[in-house]
């Protein structure tokens, strides 16, 4: 985004610079309803939008889209600016542009993240960048936490929350026509060799039980029934179910431990 010369069809290297006297004159004309003066003032402050965009370069949003949203914030700032307050226009406009972009990022996200969480995340990102420039090294999470006065856990959670979801079919590496996707690097915990071994051992342990014990274990731990329900199903007392269940579990533990 920083090195972009053309954005939304505008050559940023040729944007005009307005002099202070020219700004005052244009604002006077804008107050009188001069649309051409308003357009000229907007064009003369597009660099302001670009400077704000640098703060959002870590987002995955399209730079052209953010530029257009930033321009909306700029126009709102021009329409609401009060020259009698003796405040620089840029001082007033920058928060307006930032706010417009932040609202867009919040509302367009496919995963809804609360505004407070996003505010923490962006504050952390800006502070992290500033500290890195000042100290010539990236700050630790603890240093960042101390600087902005937010717990480390909250910063970590907020930064994770604003990350865009990544598709499992996102290509990571391609060589000779063979593509490696994200899903190829994700560990399959369900079908790991260790799990297969555990399942086989458990199955063997159950097979060593008596038929009635096997049925009680199946009903209790695979079908999720209570001891009362099992008792009614196998037509014995709950006390007997409890005793058989304990004996079966003890037998299985001994087999699995051996």
GROMACS .gro file of C-alpha atoms in nm:
model
  258
    1UNK     CA    1   0.000   0.000   0.000
    2UNK     CA    2   0.285   0.236   0.089
    3UNK     CA    3   0.457   0.215  -0.249
    4UNK     CA    4   0.138   0.230  -0.452
    5UNK     CA    5   0.152   0.506  -0.712
    6UNK     CA    6  -0.196   0.463  -0.857
    7UNK     CA    7  -0.498   0.396  -0.643
    8UNK     CA    8  -0.858   0.402  -0.766
    9UNK     CA    9  -0.728   0.540  -1.096
   10UNK     CA   10  -0.560   0.837  -0.924
   11UNK     CA   11  -0.188   0.898  -0.969
   12UNK     CA   12  -0.089   0.974  -0.611
   13UNK     CA   13   0.243   1.124  -0.723
   14UNK     CA   14   0.059   1.409  -0.894
   15UNK     CA   15  -0.183   1.505  -0.620
   16UNK     CA   16  -0.192   1.885  -0.564
   17UNK     CA   17  -0.076   2.055  -0.245
   18UNK     CA   18  -0.290   2.339  -0.111
   19UNK     CA   19  -0.138   2.647   0.049
   20UNK     CA   20  -0.284   2.780   0.376
   21UNK     CA   21  -0.429   3.089   0.210
   22UNK     CA   22  -0.580   2.874  -0.064
   23UNK     CA   23  -0.743   2.647   0.194
   24UNK     CA   24  -0.911   2.943   0.367
   25UNK     CA   25  -1.035   3.078   0.036
   26UNK     CA   26  -1.172   2.741  -0.071
   27UNK     CA   27  -1.353   2.690   0.259
   28UNK     CA   28  -1.513   3.029   0.224
   29UNK     CA   29  -1.642   2.922  -0.119
   30UNK     CA   30  -1.752   2.582   0.011
   31UNK     CA   31  -1.967   2.751   0.278
   32UNK     CA   32  -2.137   2.940  -0.004
   33UNK     CA   33  -2.223   2.613  -0.178
   34UNK     CA   34  -1.949   2.612  -0.443
   35UNK     CA   35  -1.923   2.246  -0.552
   36UNK     CA   36  -1.611   2.302  -0.761
   37UNK     CA   37  -1.432   2.448  -0.458
   38UNK     CA   38  -1.538   2.144  -0.254
   39UNK     CA   39  -1.402   1.905  -0.518
   40UNK     CA   40  -1.074   2.097  -0.530
   41UNK     CA   41  -1.043   2.085  -0.151
   42UNK     CA   42  -1.110   1.710  -0.151
   43UNK     CA   43  -0.846   1.655  -0.419
   44UNK     CA   44  -0.599   1.868  -0.227
   45UNK     CA   45  -0.641   1.653   0.085
   46UNK     CA   46  -0.627   1.306  -0.068
   47UNK     CA   47  -0.272   1.271   0.064
   48UNK     CA   48  -0.429   1.288   0.409
   49UNK     CA   49  -0.636   0.979   0.325
   50UNK     CA   50  -0.324   0.800   0.200
   51UNK     CA   51  -0.137   0.877   0.522
   52UNK     CA   52  -0.422   0.725   0.726
   53UNK     CA   53  -0.430   0.416   0.501
   54UNK     CA   54  -0.072   0.331   0.601
   55UNK     CA   55  -0.203   0.253   0.948
   56UNK     CA   56  -0.430  -0.016   0.802
   57UNK     CA   57  -0.176  -0.183   0.575
   58UNK     CA   58  -0.171  -0.496   0.792
   59UNK     CA   59  -0.535  -0.570   0.708
   60UNK     CA   60  -0.623  -0.798   0.418
   61UNK     CA   61  -0.873  -0.552   0.270
   62UNK     CA   62  -0.825  -0.417  -0.082
   63UNK     CA   63  -0.635  -0.085  -0.075
   64UNK     CA   64  -0.866   0.070  -0.336
   65UNK     CA   65  -1.172  -0.011  -0.123
   66UNK     CA   66  -1.016   0.139   0.189
   67UNK     CA   67  -0.912   0.449  -0.008
   68UNK     CA   68  -1.270   0.506  -0.121
   69UNK     CA   69  -1.401   0.461   0.233
   70UNK     CA   70  -1.134   0.701   0.357
   71UNK     CA   71  -1.251   0.957   0.099
   72UNK     CA   72  -1.602   0.933   0.243
   73UNK     CA   73  -1.456   1.016   0.584
   74UNK     CA   74  -1.268   1.309   0.427
   75UNK     CA   75  -1.586   1.447   0.270
   76UNK     CA   76  -1.772   1.416   0.601
   77UNK     CA   77  -1.489   1.606   0.768
   78UNK     CA   78  -1.508   1.885   0.508
   79UNK     CA   79  -1.886   1.912   0.542
   80UNK     CA   80  -1.873   1.930   0.923
   81UNK     CA   81  -1.554   2.130   0.982
   82UNK     CA   82  -1.591   2.455   1.172
   83UNK     CA   83  -1.315   2.705   1.087
   84UNK     CA   84  -1.404   2.922   1.387
   85UNK     CA   85  -1.264   2.661   1.627
   86UNK     CA   86  -0.905   2.753   1.533
   87UNK     CA   87  -0.814   2.387   1.479
   88UNK     CA   88  -0.616   2.254   1.185
   89UNK     CA   89  -0.831   2.073   0.932
   90UNK     CA   90  -0.599   1.772   0.935
   91UNK     CA   91  -0.635   1.743   1.314
   92UNK     CA   92  -1.010   1.723   1.273
   93UNK     CA   93  -1.013   1.511   0.956
   94UNK     CA   94  -0.776   1.228   1.053
   95UNK     CA   95  -1.005   1.083   1.328
   96UNK     CA   96  -1.302   1.113   1.091
   97UNK     CA   97  -1.120   0.921   0.817
   98UNK     CA   98  -0.996   0.661   1.065
   99UNK     CA   99  -1.342   0.617   1.210
  100UNK     CA  100  -1.497   0.564   0.869
  101UNK     CA  101  -1.241   0.298   0.777
  102UNK     CA  102  -1.273   0.124   1.114
  103UNK     CA  103  -1.653   0.109   1.077
  104UNK     CA  104  -1.615  -0.039   0.730
  105UNK     CA  105  -1.371  -0.305   0.853
  106UNK     CA  106  -1.599  -0.389   1.145
  107UNK     CA  107  -1.917  -0.412   0.939
  108UNK     CA  108  -1.769  -0.594   0.639
  109UNK     CA  109  -1.597  -0.868   0.840
  110UNK     CA  110  -1.740  -1.217   0.775
  111UNK     CA  111  -1.689  -1.291   1.144
  112UNK     CA  112  -1.850  -1.042   1.381
  113UNK     CA  113  -1.598  -0.903   1.626
  114UNK     CA  114  -1.703  -0.650   1.890
  115UNK     CA  115  -1.592  -0.292   1.846
  116UNK     CA  116  -1.403  -0.290   2.177
  117UNK     CA  117  -1.199  -0.596   2.074
  118UNK     CA  118  -1.117  -0.440   1.737
  119UNK     CA  119  -1.017  -0.114   1.904
  120UNK     CA  120  -0.771  -0.303   2.126
  121UNK     CA  121  -0.631  -0.489   1.824
  122UNK     CA  122  -0.574  -0.177   1.614
  123UNK     CA  123  -0.432   0.014   1.910
  124UNK     CA  124  -0.190  -0.274   1.968
  125UNK     CA  125  -0.088  -0.282   1.602
  126UNK     CA  126  -0.022   0.094   1.586
  127UNK     CA  127   0.169   0.092   1.915
  128UNK     CA  128   0.369  -0.212   1.808
  129UNK     CA  129   0.474  -0.036   1.488
  130UNK     CA  130   0.566   0.285   1.671
  131UNK     CA  131   0.771   0.099   1.934
  132UNK     CA  132   0.950  -0.103   1.666
  133UNK     CA  133   1.052   0.215   1.485
  134UNK     CA  134   1.163   0.384   1.805
  135UNK     CA  135   1.355   0.094   1.960
  136UNK     CA  136   1.463  -0.075   1.635
  137UNK     CA  137   1.318  -0.404   1.755
  138UNK     CA  138   0.974  -0.556   1.779
  139UNK     CA  139   0.823  -0.523   2.129
  140UNK     CA  140   0.725  -0.829   2.329
  141UNK     CA  141   0.363  -0.888   2.425
  142UNK     CA  142   0.449  -0.787   2.782
  143UNK     CA  143   0.604  -0.458   2.667
  144UNK     CA  144   0.305  -0.390   2.445
  145UNK     CA  145   0.071  -0.462   2.734
  146UNK     CA  146   0.254  -0.219   2.961
  147UNK     CA  147   0.260   0.052   2.694
  148UNK     CA  148  -0.114   0.054   2.617
  149UNK     CA  149  -0.236  -0.057   2.959
  150UNK     CA  150  -0.423  -0.367   2.838
  151UNK     CA  151  -0.370  -0.723   2.973
  152UNK     CA  152  -0.155  -0.950   2.756
  153UNK     CA  153  -0.437  -1.203   2.724
  154UNK     CA  154  -0.676  -0.937   2.590
  155UNK     CA  155  -0.422  -0.817   2.333
  156UNK     CA  156  -0.351  -1.171   2.214
  157UNK     CA  157  -0.724  -1.247   2.188
  158UNK     CA  158  -0.796  -0.921   2.002
  159UNK     CA  159  -0.515  -0.973   1.749
  160UNK     CA  160  -0.638  -1.326   1.681
  161UNK     CA  161  -0.996  -1.205   1.645
  162UNK     CA  162  -0.924  -0.963   1.358
  163UNK     CA  163  -0.736  -1.219   1.150
  164UNK     CA  164  -0.919  -1.316   0.833
  165UNK     CA  165  -1.021  -1.683   0.813
  166UNK     CA  166  -0.797  -1.889   0.586
  167UNK     CA  167  -0.946  -2.150   0.356
  168UNK     CA  168  -0.819  -2.507   0.396
  169UNK     CA  169  -0.784  -2.507   0.018
  170UNK     CA  170  -0.556  -2.202   0.015
  171UNK     CA  171  -0.243  -2.298  -0.185
  172UNK     CA  172   0.078  -2.276   0.017
  173UNK     CA  173   0.339  -2.404  -0.227
  174UNK     CA  174   0.345  -2.525  -0.587
  175UNK     CA  175   0.618  -2.714  -0.766
  176UNK     CA  176   0.599  -2.911  -1.088
  177UNK     CA  177   0.221  -2.881  -1.102
  178UNK     CA  178   0.173  -3.034  -0.756
  179UNK     CA  179   0.010  -2.790  -0.514
  180UNK     CA  180   0.041  -2.809  -0.137
  181UNK     CA  181  -0.268  -2.673   0.040
  182UNK     CA  182  -0.323  -2.555   0.398
  183UNK     CA  183  -0.525  -2.868   0.474
  184UNK     CA  184  -0.221  -3.080   0.384
  185UNK     CA  185  -0.034  -2.923   0.677
  186UNK     CA  186  -0.314  -2.960   0.931
  187UNK     CA  187  -0.268  -3.244   1.177
  188UNK     CA  188  -0.544  -3.505   1.160
  189UNK     CA  189  -0.594  -3.577   1.529
  190UNK     CA  190  -0.892  -3.803   1.466
  191UNK     CA  191  -0.701  -4.048   1.246
  192UNK     CA  192  -0.356  -4.036   1.404
  193UNK     CA  193  -0.175  -4.368   1.442
  194UNK     CA  194  -0.183  -4.334   1.821
  195UNK     CA  195  -0.561  -4.302   1.812
  196UNK     CA  196  -0.595  -4.611   1.596
  197UNK     CA  197  -0.382  -4.807   1.842
  198UNK     CA  198  -0.592  -4.683   2.135
  199UNK     CA  199  -0.915  -4.774   1.959
  200UNK     CA  200  -0.791  -5.123   1.875
  201UNK     CA  201  -0.672  -5.177   2.233
  202UNK     CA  202  -1.004  -5.054   2.374
  203UNK     CA  203  -1.197  -5.278   2.136
  204UNK     CA  204  -0.987  -5.578   2.241
  205UNK     CA  205  -1.039  -5.496   2.609
  206UNK     CA  206  -1.419  -5.487   2.558
  207UNK     CA  207  -1.413  -5.818   2.370
  208UNK     CA  208  -1.256  -5.983   2.676
  209UNK     CA  209  -1.563  -5.899   2.888
  210UNK     CA  210  -1.863  -6.124   2.935
  211UNK     CA  211  -2.159  -6.066   2.697
  212UNK     CA  212  -2.363  -5.893   2.972
  213UNK     CA  213  -2.069  -5.670   3.070
  214UNK     CA  214  -2.013  -5.578   2.704
  215UNK     CA  215  -2.378  -5.482   2.669
  216UNK     CA  216  -2.370  -5.269   2.985
  217UNK     CA  217  -2.053  -5.086   2.872
  218UNK     CA  218  -2.204  -5.026   2.526
  219UNK     CA  219  -2.529  -4.891   2.668
  220UNK     CA  220  -2.357  -4.675   2.934
  221UNK     CA  221  -2.064  -4.527   2.744
  222UNK     CA  222  -2.153  -4.553   2.375
  223UNK     CA  223  -2.529  -4.498   2.388
  224UNK     CA  224  -2.514  -4.261   2.689
  225UNK     CA  225  -2.784  -4.430   2.895
  226UNK     CA  226  -2.814  -4.398   3.273
  227UNK     CA  227  -2.777  -4.696   3.506
  228UNK     CA  228  -3.155  -4.688   3.564
  229UNK     CA  229  -3.220  -4.706   3.188
  230UNK     CA  230  -2.964  -4.987   3.148
  231UNK     CA  231  -3.123  -5.179   3.435
  232UNK     CA  232  -3.466  -5.157   3.271
  233UNK     CA  233  -3.321  -5.259   2.933
  234UNK     CA  234  -3.126  -5.568   3.052
  235UNK     CA  235  -3.390  -5.651   3.316
  236UNK     CA  236  -3.169  -5.652   3.626
  237UNK     CA  237  -3.149  -5.417   3.927
  238UNK     CA  238  -2.955  -5.090   3.921
  239UNK     CA  239  -2.730  -5.225   4.195
  240UNK     CA  240  -2.636  -5.518   3.972
  241UNK     CA  241  -2.570  -5.282   3.679
  242UNK     CA  242  -2.344  -5.070   3.901
  243UNK     CA  243  -2.151  -5.376   4.023
  244UNK     CA  244  -2.107  -5.523   3.672
  245UNK     CA  245  -2.004  -5.185   3.534
  246UNK     CA  246  -1.732  -5.141   3.799
  247UNK     CA  247  -1.603  -5.495   3.745
  248UNK     CA  248  -1.596  -5.444   3.366
  249UNK     CA  249  -1.411  -5.113   3.392
  250UNK     CA  250  -1.160  -5.263   3.637
  251UNK     CA  251  -1.097  -5.554   3.402
  252UNK     CA  252  -1.050  -5.319   3.104
  253UNK     CA  253  -0.805  -5.098   3.297
  254UNK     CA  254  -0.593  -5.401   3.392
  255UNK     CA  255  -0.584  -5.517   3.029
  256UNK     CA  256  -0.492  -5.172   2.891
  257UNK     CA  257  -0.223  -5.125   3.156
  258UNK     CA  258  -0.059  -5.458   3.081
   0.00000   0.00000   0.00000
